[in-house]
XYZ file of C-alpha atoms in Angstrom:
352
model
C -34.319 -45.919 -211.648
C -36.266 -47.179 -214.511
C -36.027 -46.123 -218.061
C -38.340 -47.216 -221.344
C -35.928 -48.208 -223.738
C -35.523 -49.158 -227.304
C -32.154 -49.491 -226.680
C -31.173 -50.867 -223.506
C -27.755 -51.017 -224.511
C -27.259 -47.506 -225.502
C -29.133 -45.899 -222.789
C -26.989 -47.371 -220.117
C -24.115 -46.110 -221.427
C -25.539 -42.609 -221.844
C -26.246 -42.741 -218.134
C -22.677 -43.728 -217.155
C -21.849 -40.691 -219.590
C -23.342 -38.855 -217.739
C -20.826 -38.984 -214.823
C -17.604 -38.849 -217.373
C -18.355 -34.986 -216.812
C -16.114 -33.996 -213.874
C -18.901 -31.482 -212.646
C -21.589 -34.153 -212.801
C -19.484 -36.250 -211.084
C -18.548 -33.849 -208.252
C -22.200 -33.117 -207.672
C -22.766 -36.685 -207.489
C -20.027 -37.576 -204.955
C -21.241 -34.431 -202.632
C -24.688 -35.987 -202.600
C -26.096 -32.805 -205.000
C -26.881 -35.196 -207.514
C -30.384 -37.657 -205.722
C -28.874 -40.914 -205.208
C -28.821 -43.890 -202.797
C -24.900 -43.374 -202.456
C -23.889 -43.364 -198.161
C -20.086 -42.439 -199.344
C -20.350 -38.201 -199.774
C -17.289 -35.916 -199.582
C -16.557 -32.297 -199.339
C -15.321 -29.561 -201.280
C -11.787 -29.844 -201.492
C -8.243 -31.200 -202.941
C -9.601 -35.144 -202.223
C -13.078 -34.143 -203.909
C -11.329 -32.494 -207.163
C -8.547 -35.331 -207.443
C -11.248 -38.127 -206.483
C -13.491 -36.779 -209.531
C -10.581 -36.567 -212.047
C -9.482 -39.691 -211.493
C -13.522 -41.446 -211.463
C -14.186 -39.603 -214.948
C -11.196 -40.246 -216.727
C -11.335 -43.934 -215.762
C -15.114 -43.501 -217.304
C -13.641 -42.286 -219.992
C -11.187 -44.943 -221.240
C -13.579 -47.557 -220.150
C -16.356 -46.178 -223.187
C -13.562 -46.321 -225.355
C -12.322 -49.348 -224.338
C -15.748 -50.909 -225.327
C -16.219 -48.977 -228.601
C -12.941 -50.565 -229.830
C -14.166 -54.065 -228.343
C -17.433 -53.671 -230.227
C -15.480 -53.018 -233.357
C -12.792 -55.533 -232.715
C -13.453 -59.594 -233.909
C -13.284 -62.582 -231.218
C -9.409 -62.053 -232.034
C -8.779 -58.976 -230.051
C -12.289 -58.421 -228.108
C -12.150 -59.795 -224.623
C -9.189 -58.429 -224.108
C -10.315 -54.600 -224.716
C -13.267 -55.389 -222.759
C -11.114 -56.973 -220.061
C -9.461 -53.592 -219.907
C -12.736 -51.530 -220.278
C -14.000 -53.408 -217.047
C -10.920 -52.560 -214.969
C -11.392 -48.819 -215.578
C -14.769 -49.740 -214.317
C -14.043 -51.066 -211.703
C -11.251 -48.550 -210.716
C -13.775 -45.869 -211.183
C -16.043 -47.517 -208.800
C -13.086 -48.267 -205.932
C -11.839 -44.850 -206.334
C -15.904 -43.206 -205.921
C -16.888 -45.887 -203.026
C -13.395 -46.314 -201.065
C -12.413 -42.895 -199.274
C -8.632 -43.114 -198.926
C -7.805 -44.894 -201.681
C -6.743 -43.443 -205.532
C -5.679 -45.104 -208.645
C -2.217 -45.094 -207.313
C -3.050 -46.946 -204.584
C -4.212 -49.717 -206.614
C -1.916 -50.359 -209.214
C -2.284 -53.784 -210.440
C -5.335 -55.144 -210.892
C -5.253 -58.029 -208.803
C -5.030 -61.505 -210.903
C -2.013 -62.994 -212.004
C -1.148 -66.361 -213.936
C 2.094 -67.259 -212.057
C 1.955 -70.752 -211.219
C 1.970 -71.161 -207.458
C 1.506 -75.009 -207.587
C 3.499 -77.964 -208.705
C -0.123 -79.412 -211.065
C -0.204 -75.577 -212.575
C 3.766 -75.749 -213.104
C 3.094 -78.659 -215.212
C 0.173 -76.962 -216.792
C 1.911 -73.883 -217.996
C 5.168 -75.953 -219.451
C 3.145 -78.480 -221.419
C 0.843 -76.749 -224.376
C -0.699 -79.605 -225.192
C -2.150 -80.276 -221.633
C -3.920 -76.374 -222.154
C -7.808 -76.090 -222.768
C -10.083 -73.469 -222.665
C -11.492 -74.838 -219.614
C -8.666 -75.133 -217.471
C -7.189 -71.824 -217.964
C -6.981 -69.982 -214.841
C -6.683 -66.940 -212.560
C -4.813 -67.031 -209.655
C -5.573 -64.294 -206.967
C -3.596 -61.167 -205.618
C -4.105 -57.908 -204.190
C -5.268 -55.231 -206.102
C -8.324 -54.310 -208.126
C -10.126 -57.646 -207.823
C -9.740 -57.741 -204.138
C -11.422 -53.909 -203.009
C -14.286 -55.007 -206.065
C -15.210 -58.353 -203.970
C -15.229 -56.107 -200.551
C -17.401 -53.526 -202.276
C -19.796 -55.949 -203.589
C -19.627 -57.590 -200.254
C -19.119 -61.124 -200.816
C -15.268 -62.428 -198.715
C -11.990 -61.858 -200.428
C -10.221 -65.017 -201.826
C -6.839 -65.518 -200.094
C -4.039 -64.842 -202.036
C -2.987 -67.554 -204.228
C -6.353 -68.715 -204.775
C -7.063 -70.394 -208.082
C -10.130 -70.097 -210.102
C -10.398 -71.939 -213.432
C -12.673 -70.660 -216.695
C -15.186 -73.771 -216.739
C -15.832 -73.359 -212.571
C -16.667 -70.008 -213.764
C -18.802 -70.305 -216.675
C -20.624 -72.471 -214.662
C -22.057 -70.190 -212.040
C -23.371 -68.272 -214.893
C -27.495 -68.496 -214.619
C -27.847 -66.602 -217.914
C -25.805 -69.651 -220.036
C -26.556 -72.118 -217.780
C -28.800 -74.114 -220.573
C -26.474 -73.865 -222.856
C -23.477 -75.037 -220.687
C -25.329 -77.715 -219.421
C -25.991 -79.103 -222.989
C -22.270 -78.118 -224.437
C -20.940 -80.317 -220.681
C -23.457 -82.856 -220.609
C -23.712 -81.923 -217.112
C -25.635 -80.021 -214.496
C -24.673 -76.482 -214.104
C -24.152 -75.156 -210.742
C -27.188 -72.738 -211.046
C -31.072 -73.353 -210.644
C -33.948 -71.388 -210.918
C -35.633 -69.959 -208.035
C -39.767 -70.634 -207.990
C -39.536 -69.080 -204.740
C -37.162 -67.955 -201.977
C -38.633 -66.677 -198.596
C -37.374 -65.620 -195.038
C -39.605 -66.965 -192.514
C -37.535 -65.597 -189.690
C -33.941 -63.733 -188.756
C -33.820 -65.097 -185.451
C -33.475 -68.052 -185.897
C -32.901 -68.072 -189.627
C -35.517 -69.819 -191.193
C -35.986 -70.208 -195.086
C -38.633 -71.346 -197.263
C -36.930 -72.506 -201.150
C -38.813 -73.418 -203.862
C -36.646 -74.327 -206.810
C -37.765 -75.318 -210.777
C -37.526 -79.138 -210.528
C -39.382 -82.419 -209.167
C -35.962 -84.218 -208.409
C -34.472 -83.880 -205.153
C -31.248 -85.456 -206.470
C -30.747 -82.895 -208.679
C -31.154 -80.488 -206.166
C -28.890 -81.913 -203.709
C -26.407 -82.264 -207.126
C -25.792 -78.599 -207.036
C -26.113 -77.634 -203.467
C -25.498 -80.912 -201.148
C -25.436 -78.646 -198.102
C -29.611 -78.332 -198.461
C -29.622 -82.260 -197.799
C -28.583 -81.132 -194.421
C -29.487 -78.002 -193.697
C -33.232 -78.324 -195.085
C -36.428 -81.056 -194.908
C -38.162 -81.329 -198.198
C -42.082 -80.498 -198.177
C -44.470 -83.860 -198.205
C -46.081 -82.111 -201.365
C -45.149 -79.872 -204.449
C -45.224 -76.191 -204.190
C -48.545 -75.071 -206.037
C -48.012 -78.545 -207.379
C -44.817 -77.935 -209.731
C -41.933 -77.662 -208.020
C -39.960 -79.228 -204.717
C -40.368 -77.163 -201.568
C -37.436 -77.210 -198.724
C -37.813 -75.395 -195.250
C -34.836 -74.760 -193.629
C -34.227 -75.925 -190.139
C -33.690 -73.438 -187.326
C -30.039 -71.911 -188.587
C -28.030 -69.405 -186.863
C -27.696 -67.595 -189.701
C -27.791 -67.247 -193.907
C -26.472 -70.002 -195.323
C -23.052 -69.421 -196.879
C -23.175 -71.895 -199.811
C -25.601 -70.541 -202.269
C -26.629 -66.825 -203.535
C -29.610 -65.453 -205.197
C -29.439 -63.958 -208.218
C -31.555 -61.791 -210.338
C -30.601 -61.246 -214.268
C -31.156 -57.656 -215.864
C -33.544 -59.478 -217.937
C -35.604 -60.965 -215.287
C -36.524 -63.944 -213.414
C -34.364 -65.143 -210.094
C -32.152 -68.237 -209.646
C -29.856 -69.741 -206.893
C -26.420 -69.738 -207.468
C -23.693 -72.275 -205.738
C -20.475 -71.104 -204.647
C -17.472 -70.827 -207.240
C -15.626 -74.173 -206.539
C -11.647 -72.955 -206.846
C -8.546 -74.354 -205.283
C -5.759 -73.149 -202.590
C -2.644 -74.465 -201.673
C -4.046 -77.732 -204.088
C -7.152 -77.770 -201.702
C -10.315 -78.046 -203.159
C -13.007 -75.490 -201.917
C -16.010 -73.326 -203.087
C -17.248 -70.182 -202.179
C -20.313 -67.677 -202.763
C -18.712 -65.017 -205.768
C -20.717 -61.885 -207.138
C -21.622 -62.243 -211.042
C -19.659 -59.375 -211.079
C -16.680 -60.441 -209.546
C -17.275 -63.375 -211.819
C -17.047 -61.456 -214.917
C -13.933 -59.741 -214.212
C -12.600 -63.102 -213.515
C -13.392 -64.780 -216.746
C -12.455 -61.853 -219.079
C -9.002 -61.669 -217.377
C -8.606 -65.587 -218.247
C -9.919 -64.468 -221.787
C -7.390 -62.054 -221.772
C -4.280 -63.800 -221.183
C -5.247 -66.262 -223.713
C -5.372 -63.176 -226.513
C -2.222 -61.387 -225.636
C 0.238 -64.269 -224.409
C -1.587 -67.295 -225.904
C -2.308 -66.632 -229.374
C -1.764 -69.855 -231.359
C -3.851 -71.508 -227.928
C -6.864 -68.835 -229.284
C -6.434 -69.112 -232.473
C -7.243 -73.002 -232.275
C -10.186 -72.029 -229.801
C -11.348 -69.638 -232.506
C -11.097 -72.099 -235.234
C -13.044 -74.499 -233.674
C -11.544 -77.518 -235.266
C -10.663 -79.035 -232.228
C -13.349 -78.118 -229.860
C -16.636 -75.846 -229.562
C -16.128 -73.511 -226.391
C -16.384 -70.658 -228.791
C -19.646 -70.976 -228.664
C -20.099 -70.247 -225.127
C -17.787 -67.791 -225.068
C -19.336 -65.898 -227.035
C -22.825 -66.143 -225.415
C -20.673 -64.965 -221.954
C -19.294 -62.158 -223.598
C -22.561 -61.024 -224.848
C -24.062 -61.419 -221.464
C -21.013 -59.715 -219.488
C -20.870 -56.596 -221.930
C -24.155 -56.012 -221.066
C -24.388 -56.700 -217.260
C -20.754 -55.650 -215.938
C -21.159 -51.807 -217.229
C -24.768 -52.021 -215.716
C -24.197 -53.436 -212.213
C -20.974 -51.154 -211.948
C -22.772 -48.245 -212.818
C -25.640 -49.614 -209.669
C -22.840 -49.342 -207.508
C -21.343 -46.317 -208.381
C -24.811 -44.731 -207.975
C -26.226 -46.703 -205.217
C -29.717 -47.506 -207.205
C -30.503 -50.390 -209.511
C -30.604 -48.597 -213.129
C -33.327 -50.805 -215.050
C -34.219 -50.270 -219.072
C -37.321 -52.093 -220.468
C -38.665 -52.042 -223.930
C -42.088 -50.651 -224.552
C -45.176 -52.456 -226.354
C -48.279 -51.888 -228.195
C -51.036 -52.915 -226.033
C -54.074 -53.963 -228.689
């Protein structure tokens, strides 16, 4: 559904208001209400409690946000942390049929060191930094979000740290790269065809002249692809695929609410002090981060007041451009899902 807006912002959230109204949301989950949604349900106890539960979760989540919004860097990210996992629970509760919020309790992330290096981590402050703050995987919330947005579930135990996160991020990526000094693990997509299903075959086209870098960010191409004898409309590298058996499991494609399309590598994160990557929603990603962000406000407060203060080091800076770009996208891709249509706000202009 697309929607002229002045305020992209503000209309989004007056279309998830929309379904904060229990009647508005039972119409919607008995398919009264057009949608894309496959999920429907009847009259009945399981529609009534289903809908009470979805629009009260809607509910704190808006006011989770309005506090955020009025809250400094100090507080923030964690009332937005807590905003997105009414969002999410809103979403599990709509798209999952047996389940209710009682079902999933916790919301699936934990900071318990499971590891002898993150043991040593948690004991010595002075080892912590911004960037090596972590999750570590568990069931609940986070684990029915990455099986409704269809990417595989991390074993439990998993352990994803902020940096490896930030840097699967398309919409920062400049900025990363020039805070790091290093190559993100993103790139933008000139062009990205299917040639066939069976066997997979798959035309790339990515923004760049340098193989290397290419190969930098997704080494698996080096194998999996030939590069073209000449540039695609004479800009960028072109690589068709070889005859696969299927998709290829290491990268993801990506399109930002504000436009354009990039590639995305897998979100490198360790297990059992194994070393491993794998393909991660942005939304999935989000929750991640502002859980990390999080801890560090409610159990880590002299840590975030020195990241605040920026005396040390500058990470605030991207922080705050992540924040800005997850308060916008989370509520908007959640609100996709709960519907089952991409919800899409773009500003008008004056044509001369």
């Amino acid at each position: 559904m697309f929607t002229w807006s002045e305020n992209p912002m503000v209309d989004m959230w007056n279309h998830i208001k929309f379904f904060r109204n229990e009647y508005n949301c039972k119409r919607l989950l008995k398919g009264d209400i057009k949608s894309q949604r496959k999920l429907k349900y009847e009259d009945g106890v399981d529609l009534e409690k289903k809908a009470k539960q979805i629009t009260m979760s809607i509910n704190q989540a808006i006011e989770y946000f309005e506090a955020a919004d009025h809250c400094s860097i100090n507080t923030s990210p964690l009332l937005y942390f807590y905003g997105m996992l009414s969002l999410a629970k809103a979403l599990i509760v709509a798209n999952v049929k047996d389940i209710y919020l009682e079902n999933i309790k916790y919301h699936g992330l934990e900071t318990r060191p499971k590891t002898e290096s993150l043991r040593a981590y948690n004991s010595n402050p002075s080892l912590w930094s911004m960037e090596d703050e972590y999750a570590v995987t568990n069931d609940g919330v986070f684990k029915y979000l990455c099986e409704l947005l269809g990417v595989d579930v991390f074993k439990n135990g998993s352990v994803i740290r902020f940096k490896d996160i930030l840097s699967i991020c398309p919409e920062i990526s400049n900025m990363y790269e020039k805070y790091y000094n290093e190559p993100s693990k993103t790139m933008y997509l000139y062009n990205h065809e299917i040639i066939s299903k069976n066997p997979y075959k798959i035309k790339i086209s990515l923004e760049t002249t340098n193989k290397e870098a290419v190969y930098n960010v997704f080494p698996e191409i080096k194998t999996d692809f030939d590069v073209s004898p000449s540039l695609s409309h004479g800009q960028v590298l072109e690589f068709m695929s070889h005859d696969l058996p299927k998709k290829p499991e290491y990268y993801s494609v990506y399109n930002p609410l504000i436009g354009g399309q990039y590639a995305i590598s897998g979100l490198p994160y360790q297990i059992e002090d194994c070393n491993k990557k794998q393909v991660i929603s942005q939304v999935a990603a989000d929750y991640l981060a502002m859980f990390i962000l999080s801890i560090c406000v409610r159990y880590k407060q002299d840590f975030w007041g020195d990241v605040i203060s920026g005396e040390k080091h500058g990470s605030l800076g991207l922080i705050e451009l992540y924040i800005n770009i997850v308060k916008r996208r989370y509520p908007n891709f959640i609100l996709n899902l709960l519907v089952g249509e991409n919800f899409e706000y773009g500003s008008p202009a004056r044509f001369m």
